[in-house]
mmCIF file of C-alpha atoms and ligand atoms in Angstrom:
data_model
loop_
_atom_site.group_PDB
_atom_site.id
_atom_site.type_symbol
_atom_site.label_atom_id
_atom_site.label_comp_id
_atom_site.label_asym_id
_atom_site.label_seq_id
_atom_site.Cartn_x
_atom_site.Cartn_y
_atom_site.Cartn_z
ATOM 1 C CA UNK A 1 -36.092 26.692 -54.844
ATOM 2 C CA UNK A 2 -33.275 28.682 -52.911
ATOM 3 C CA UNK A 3 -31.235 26.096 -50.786
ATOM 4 C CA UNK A 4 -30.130 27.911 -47.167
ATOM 5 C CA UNK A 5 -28.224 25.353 -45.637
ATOM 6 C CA UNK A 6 -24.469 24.208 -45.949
ATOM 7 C CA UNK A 7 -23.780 20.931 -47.672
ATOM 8 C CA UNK A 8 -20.261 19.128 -47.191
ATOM 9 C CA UNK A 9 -19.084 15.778 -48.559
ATOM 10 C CA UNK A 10 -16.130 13.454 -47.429
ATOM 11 C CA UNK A 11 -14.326 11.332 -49.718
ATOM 12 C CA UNK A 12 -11.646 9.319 -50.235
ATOM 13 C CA UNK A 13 -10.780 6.066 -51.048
ATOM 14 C CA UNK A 14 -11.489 2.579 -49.130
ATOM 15 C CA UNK A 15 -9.938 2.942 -45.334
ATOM 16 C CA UNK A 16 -9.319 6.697 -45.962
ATOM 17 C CA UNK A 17 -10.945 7.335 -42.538
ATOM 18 C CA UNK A 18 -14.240 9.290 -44.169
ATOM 19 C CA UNK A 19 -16.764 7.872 -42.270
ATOM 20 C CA UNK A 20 -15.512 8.091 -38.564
ATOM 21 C CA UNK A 21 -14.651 11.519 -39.802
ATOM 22 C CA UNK A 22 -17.915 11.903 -41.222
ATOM 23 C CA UNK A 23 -19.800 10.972 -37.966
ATOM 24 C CA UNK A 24 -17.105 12.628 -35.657
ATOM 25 C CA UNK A 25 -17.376 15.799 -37.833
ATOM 26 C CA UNK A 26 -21.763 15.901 -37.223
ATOM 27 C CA UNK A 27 -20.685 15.418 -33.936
ATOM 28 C CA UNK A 28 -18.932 18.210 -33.345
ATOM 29 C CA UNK A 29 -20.641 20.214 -35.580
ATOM 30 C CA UNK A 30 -24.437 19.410 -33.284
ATOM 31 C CA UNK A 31 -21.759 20.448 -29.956
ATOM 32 C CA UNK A 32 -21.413 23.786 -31.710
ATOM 33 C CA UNK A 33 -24.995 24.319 -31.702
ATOM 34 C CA UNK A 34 -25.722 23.261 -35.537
ATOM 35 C CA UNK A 35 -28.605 20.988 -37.014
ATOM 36 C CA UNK A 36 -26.910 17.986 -38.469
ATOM 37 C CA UNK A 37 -28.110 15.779 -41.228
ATOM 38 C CA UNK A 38 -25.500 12.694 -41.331
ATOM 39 C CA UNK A 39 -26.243 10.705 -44.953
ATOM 40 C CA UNK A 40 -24.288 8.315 -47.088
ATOM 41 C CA UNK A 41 -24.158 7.689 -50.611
ATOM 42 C CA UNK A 42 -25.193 4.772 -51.688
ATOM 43 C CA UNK A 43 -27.584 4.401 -48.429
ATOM 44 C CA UNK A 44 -29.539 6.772 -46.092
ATOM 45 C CA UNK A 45 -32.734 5.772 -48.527
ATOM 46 C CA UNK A 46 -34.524 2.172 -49.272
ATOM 47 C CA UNK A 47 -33.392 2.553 -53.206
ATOM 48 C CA UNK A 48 -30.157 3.104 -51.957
ATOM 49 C CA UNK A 49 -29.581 0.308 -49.442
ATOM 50 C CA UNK A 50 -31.275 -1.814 -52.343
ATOM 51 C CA UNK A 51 -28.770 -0.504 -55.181
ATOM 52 C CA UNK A 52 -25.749 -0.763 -52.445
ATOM 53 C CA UNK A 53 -26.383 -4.143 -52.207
ATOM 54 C CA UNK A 54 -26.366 -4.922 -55.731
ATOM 55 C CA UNK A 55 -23.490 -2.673 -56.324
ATOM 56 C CA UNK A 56 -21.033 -4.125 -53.609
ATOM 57 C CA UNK A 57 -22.162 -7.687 -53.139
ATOM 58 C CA UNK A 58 -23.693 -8.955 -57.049
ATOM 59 C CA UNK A 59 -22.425 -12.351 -58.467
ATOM 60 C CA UNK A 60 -22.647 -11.382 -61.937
ATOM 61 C CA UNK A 61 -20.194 -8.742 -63.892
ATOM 62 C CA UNK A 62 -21.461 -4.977 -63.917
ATOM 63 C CA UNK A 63 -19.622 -2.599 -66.174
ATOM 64 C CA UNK A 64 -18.482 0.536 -65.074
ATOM 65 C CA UNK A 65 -20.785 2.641 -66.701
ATOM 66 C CA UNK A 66 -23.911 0.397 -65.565
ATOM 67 C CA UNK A 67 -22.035 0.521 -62.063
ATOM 68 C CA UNK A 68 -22.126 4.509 -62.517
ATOM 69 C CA UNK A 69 -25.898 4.373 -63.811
ATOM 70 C CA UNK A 70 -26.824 2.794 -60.261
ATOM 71 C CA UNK A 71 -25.097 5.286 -58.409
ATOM 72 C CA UNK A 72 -26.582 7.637 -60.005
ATOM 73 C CA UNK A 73 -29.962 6.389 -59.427
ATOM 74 C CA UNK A 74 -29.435 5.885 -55.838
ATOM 75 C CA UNK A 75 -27.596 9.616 -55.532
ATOM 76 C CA UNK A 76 -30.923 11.144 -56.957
ATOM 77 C CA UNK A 77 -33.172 9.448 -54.650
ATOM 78 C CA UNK A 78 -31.177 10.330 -51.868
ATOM 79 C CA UNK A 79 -30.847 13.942 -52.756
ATOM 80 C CA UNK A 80 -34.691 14.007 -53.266
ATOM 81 C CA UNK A 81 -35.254 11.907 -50.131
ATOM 82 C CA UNK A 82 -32.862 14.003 -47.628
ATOM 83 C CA UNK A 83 -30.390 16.243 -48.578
ATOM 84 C CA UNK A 84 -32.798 18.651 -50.351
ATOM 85 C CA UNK A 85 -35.301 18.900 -47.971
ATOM 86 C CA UNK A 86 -32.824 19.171 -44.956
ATOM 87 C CA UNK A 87 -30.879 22.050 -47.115
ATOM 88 C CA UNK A 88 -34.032 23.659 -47.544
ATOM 89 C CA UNK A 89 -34.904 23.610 -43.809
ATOM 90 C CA UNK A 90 -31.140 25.475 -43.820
ATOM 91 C CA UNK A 91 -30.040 22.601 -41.997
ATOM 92 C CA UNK A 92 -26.190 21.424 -42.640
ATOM 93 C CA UNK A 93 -25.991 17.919 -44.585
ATOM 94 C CA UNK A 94 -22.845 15.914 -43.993
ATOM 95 C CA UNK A 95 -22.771 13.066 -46.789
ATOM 96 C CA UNK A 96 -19.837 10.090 -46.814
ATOM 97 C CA UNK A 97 -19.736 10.004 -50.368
ATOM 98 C CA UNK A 98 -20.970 11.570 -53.657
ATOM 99 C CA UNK A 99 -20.783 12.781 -57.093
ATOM 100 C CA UNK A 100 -16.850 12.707 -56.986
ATOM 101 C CA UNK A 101 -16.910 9.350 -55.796
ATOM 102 C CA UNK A 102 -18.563 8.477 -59.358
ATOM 103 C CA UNK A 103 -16.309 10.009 -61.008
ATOM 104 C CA UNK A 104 -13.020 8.758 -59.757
ATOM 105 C CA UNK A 105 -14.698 5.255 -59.009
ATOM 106 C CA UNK A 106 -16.125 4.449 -62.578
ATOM 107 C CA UNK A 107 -14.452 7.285 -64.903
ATOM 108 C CA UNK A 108 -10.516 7.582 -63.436
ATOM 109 C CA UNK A 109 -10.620 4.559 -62.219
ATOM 110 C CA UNK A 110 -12.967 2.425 -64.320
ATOM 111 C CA UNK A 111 -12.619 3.885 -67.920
ATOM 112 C CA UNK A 112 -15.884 5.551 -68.367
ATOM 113 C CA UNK A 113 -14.889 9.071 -70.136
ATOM 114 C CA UNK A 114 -14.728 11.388 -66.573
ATOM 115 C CA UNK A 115 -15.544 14.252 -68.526
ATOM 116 C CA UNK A 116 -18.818 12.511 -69.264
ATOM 117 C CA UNK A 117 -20.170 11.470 -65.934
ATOM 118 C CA UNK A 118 -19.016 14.882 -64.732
ATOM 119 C CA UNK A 119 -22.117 16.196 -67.215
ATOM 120 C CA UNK A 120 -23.847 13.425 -66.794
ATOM 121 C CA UNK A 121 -23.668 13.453 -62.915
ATOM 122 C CA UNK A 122 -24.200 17.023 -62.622
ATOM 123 C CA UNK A 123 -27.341 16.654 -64.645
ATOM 124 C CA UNK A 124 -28.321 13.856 -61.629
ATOM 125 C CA UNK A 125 -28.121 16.591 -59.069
ATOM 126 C CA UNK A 126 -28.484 19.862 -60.012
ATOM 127 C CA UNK A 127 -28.258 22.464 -58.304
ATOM 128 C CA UNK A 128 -27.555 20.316 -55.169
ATOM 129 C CA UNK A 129 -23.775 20.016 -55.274
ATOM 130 C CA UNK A 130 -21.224 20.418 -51.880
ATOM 131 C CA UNK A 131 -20.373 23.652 -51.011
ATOM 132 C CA UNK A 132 -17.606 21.777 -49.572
ATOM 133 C CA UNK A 133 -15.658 18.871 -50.593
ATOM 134 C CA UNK A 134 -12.934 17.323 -47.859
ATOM 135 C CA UNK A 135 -10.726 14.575 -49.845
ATOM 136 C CA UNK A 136 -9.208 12.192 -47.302
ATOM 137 C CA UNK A 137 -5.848 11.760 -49.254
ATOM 138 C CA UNK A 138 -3.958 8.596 -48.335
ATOM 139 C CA UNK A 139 -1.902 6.333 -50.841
ATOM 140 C CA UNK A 140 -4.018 3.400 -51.839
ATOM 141 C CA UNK A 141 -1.438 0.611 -50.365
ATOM 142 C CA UNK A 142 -2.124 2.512 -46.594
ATOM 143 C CA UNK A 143 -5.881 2.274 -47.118
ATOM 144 C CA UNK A 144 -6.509 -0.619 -47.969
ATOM 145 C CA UNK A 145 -3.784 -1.742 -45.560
ATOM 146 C CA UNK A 146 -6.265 -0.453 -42.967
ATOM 147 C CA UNK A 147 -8.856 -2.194 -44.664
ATOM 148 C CA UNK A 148 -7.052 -5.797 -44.024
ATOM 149 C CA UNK A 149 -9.106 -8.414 -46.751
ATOM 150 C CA UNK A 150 -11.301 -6.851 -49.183
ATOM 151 C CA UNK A 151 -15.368 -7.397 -48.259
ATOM 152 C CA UNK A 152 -17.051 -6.555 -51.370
ATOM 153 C CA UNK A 153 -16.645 -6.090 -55.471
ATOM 154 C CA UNK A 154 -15.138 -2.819 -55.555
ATOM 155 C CA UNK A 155 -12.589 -3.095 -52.595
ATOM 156 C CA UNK A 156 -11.253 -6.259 -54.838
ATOM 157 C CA UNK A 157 -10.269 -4.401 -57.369
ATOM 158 C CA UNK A 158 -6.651 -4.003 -56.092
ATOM 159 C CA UNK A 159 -4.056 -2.078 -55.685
ATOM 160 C CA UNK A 160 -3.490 0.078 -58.775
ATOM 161 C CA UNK A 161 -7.574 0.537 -59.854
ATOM 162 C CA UNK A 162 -7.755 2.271 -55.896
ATOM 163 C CA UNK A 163 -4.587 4.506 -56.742
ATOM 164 C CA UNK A 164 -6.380 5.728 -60.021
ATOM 165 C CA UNK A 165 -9.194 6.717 -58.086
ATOM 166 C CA UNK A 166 -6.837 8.665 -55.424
ATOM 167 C CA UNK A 167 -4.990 10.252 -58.582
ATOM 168 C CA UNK A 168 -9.087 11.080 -59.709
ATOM 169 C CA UNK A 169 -9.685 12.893 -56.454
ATOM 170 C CA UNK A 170 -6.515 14.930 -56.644
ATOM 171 C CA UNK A 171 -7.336 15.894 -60.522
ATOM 172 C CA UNK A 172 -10.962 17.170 -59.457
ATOM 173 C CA UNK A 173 -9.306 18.918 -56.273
ATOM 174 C CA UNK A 174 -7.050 20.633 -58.533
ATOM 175 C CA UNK A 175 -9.908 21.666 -60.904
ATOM 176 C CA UNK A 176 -12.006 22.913 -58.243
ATOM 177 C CA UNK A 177 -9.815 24.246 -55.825
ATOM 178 C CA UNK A 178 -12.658 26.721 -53.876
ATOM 179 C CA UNK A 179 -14.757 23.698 -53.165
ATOM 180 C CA UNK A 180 -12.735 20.638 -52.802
ATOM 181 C CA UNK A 181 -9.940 20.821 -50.304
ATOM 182 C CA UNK A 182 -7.447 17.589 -50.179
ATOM 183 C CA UNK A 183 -6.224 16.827 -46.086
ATOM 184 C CA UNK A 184 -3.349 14.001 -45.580
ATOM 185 C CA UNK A 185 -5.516 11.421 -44.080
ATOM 186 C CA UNK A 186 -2.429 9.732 -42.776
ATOM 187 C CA UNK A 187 -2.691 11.762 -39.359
ATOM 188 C CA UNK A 188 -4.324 10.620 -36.062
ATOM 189 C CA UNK A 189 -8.180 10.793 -36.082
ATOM 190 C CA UNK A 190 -8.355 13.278 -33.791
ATOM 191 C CA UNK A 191 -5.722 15.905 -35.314
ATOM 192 C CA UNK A 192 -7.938 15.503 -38.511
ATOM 193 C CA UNK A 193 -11.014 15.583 -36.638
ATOM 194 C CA UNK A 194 -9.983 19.218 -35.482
ATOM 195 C CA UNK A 195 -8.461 20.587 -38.615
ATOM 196 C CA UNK A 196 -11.679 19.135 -40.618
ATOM 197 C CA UNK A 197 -14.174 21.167 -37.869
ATOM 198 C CA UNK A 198 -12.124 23.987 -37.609
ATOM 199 C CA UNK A 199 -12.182 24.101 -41.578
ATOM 200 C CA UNK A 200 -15.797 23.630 -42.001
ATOM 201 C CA UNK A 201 -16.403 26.230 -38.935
ATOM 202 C CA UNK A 202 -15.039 28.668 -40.825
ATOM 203 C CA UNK A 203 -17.117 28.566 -44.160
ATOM 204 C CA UNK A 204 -20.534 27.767 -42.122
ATOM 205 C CA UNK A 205 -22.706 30.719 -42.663
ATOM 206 C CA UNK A 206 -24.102 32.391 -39.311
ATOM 207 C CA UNK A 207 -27.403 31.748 -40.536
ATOM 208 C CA UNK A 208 -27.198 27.630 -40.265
ATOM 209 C CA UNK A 209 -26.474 27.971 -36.056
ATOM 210 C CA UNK A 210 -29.074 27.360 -33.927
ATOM 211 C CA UNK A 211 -30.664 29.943 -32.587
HETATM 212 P P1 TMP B 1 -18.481 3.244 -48.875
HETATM 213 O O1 TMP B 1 -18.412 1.881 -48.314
HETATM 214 O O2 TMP B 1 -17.281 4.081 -48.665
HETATM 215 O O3 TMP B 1 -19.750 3.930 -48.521
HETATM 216 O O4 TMP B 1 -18.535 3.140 -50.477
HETATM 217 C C1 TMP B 1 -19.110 2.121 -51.129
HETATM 218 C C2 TMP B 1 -18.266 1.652 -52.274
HETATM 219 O O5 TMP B 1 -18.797 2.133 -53.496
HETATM 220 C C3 TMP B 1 -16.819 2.089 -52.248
HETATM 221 O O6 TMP B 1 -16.050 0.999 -52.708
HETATM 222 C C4 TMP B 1 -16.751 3.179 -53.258
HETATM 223 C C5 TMP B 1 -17.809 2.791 -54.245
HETATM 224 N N1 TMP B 1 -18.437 3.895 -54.972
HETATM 225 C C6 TMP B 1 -18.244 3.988 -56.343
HETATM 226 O O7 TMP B 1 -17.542 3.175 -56.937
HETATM 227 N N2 TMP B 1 -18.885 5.002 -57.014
HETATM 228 C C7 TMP B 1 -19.695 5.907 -56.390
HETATM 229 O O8 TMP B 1 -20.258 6.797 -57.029
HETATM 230 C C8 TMP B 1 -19.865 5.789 -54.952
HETATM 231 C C9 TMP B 1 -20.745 6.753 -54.238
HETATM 232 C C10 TMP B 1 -19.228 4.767 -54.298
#
């Protein structure tokens, strides 16, 4: 089925800033007159609070690629759940988090073959992938600076795994330059706030405003 709505995802890595931008960005957007779905990935679904928990907060080791299998499974049922209906509605879907995420999470960062869970990951979606991508670019040692102590498995994986997965996020902005578009999430909240709506503004179809 023909999606008609606008899909955009935030990432970044921990205490990039993506979800306050995420919520401040539906914000705006429902000011300007648009319908608003606000999801995150893993969550937004009861598989997906289920699998977040196990992801973030299990005792016992998970590989990567098991780690990425989960993800997936929680990514599909929230597509399914959500973001397809709400695109089909022509509704705009703003998800913290995605299919990027696995990739520089478990494949730059984690050693599971990128190339791989790009496939693999686009099979998990299909044809329900951003139309726009906003990477929150900050250098690991600010975010998780921001962060303060770590609170679950993957924010304890220090320093140098989080500034592989920054270094993933730059590689997939530079491969897909039309969709994913890297902003220094170093500035105030509310200079990236504007630049993010005024961004997203632009590449909203007319057809997604309320009438
Ligand atoms: P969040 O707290 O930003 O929502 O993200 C949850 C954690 O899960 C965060 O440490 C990033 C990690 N993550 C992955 O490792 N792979 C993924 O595919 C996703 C979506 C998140």
């Amino acid at each position: 089925m023909a999606t008609r709505g606008f899909f955009i995802t935030l990432e970044g890595i921990e205490g990039s800033g993506k979800t306050t931008q995420a919520r401040r960005l539906a914000a705006a957007l429902r000011r300007r007159g648009y319908r608003v779905v606000l999801v995150r990935d893993p969550g937004s679904t009861s598989l997906g609070r289920g699998l977040r928990r196990v992801l973030l907060h299990s005792r016992q080791a998970l590989s990567p690629l098991s780690e990425a299998l989960l993800f997936f499974a929680a990514r599909l049922q929230l597509v399914e759940e959500q973001i397809r209906p709400a695109l089909a509605r022509g509704w705009v879907v703003v998800c913290d988090r995605f299919h990027d995420s696995t990739v520089a999470y478990q494949g730059d960062a984690g050693g599971v073959d990128p190339a791989w869970l790009e496939q693999a990951g686009r099979r998990v979606v299909g044809t329900i992938m951003p139309n726009l991508t906003i990477v929150l670019d900050v250098p690991a040692g600010v975010g998780l600076a921001r962060l303060g102590e770590a609170h679950d498995r993957i924010e304890g994986k220090g320093r140098a795994f989080h500034e592989r997965v920054r270094k993933g996020f730059r590689r997939l902005a530079r491969r897909e330059p039309k969709r994913i578009i890297v902003v220094d999430g170093t500035q105030p909240a509310s200079t990236l706030l504007e630049y993010i709506t005024s961004l997203v503004h632009a590449r909203l179809p007319r057809q997604n405003r309320r009438r």
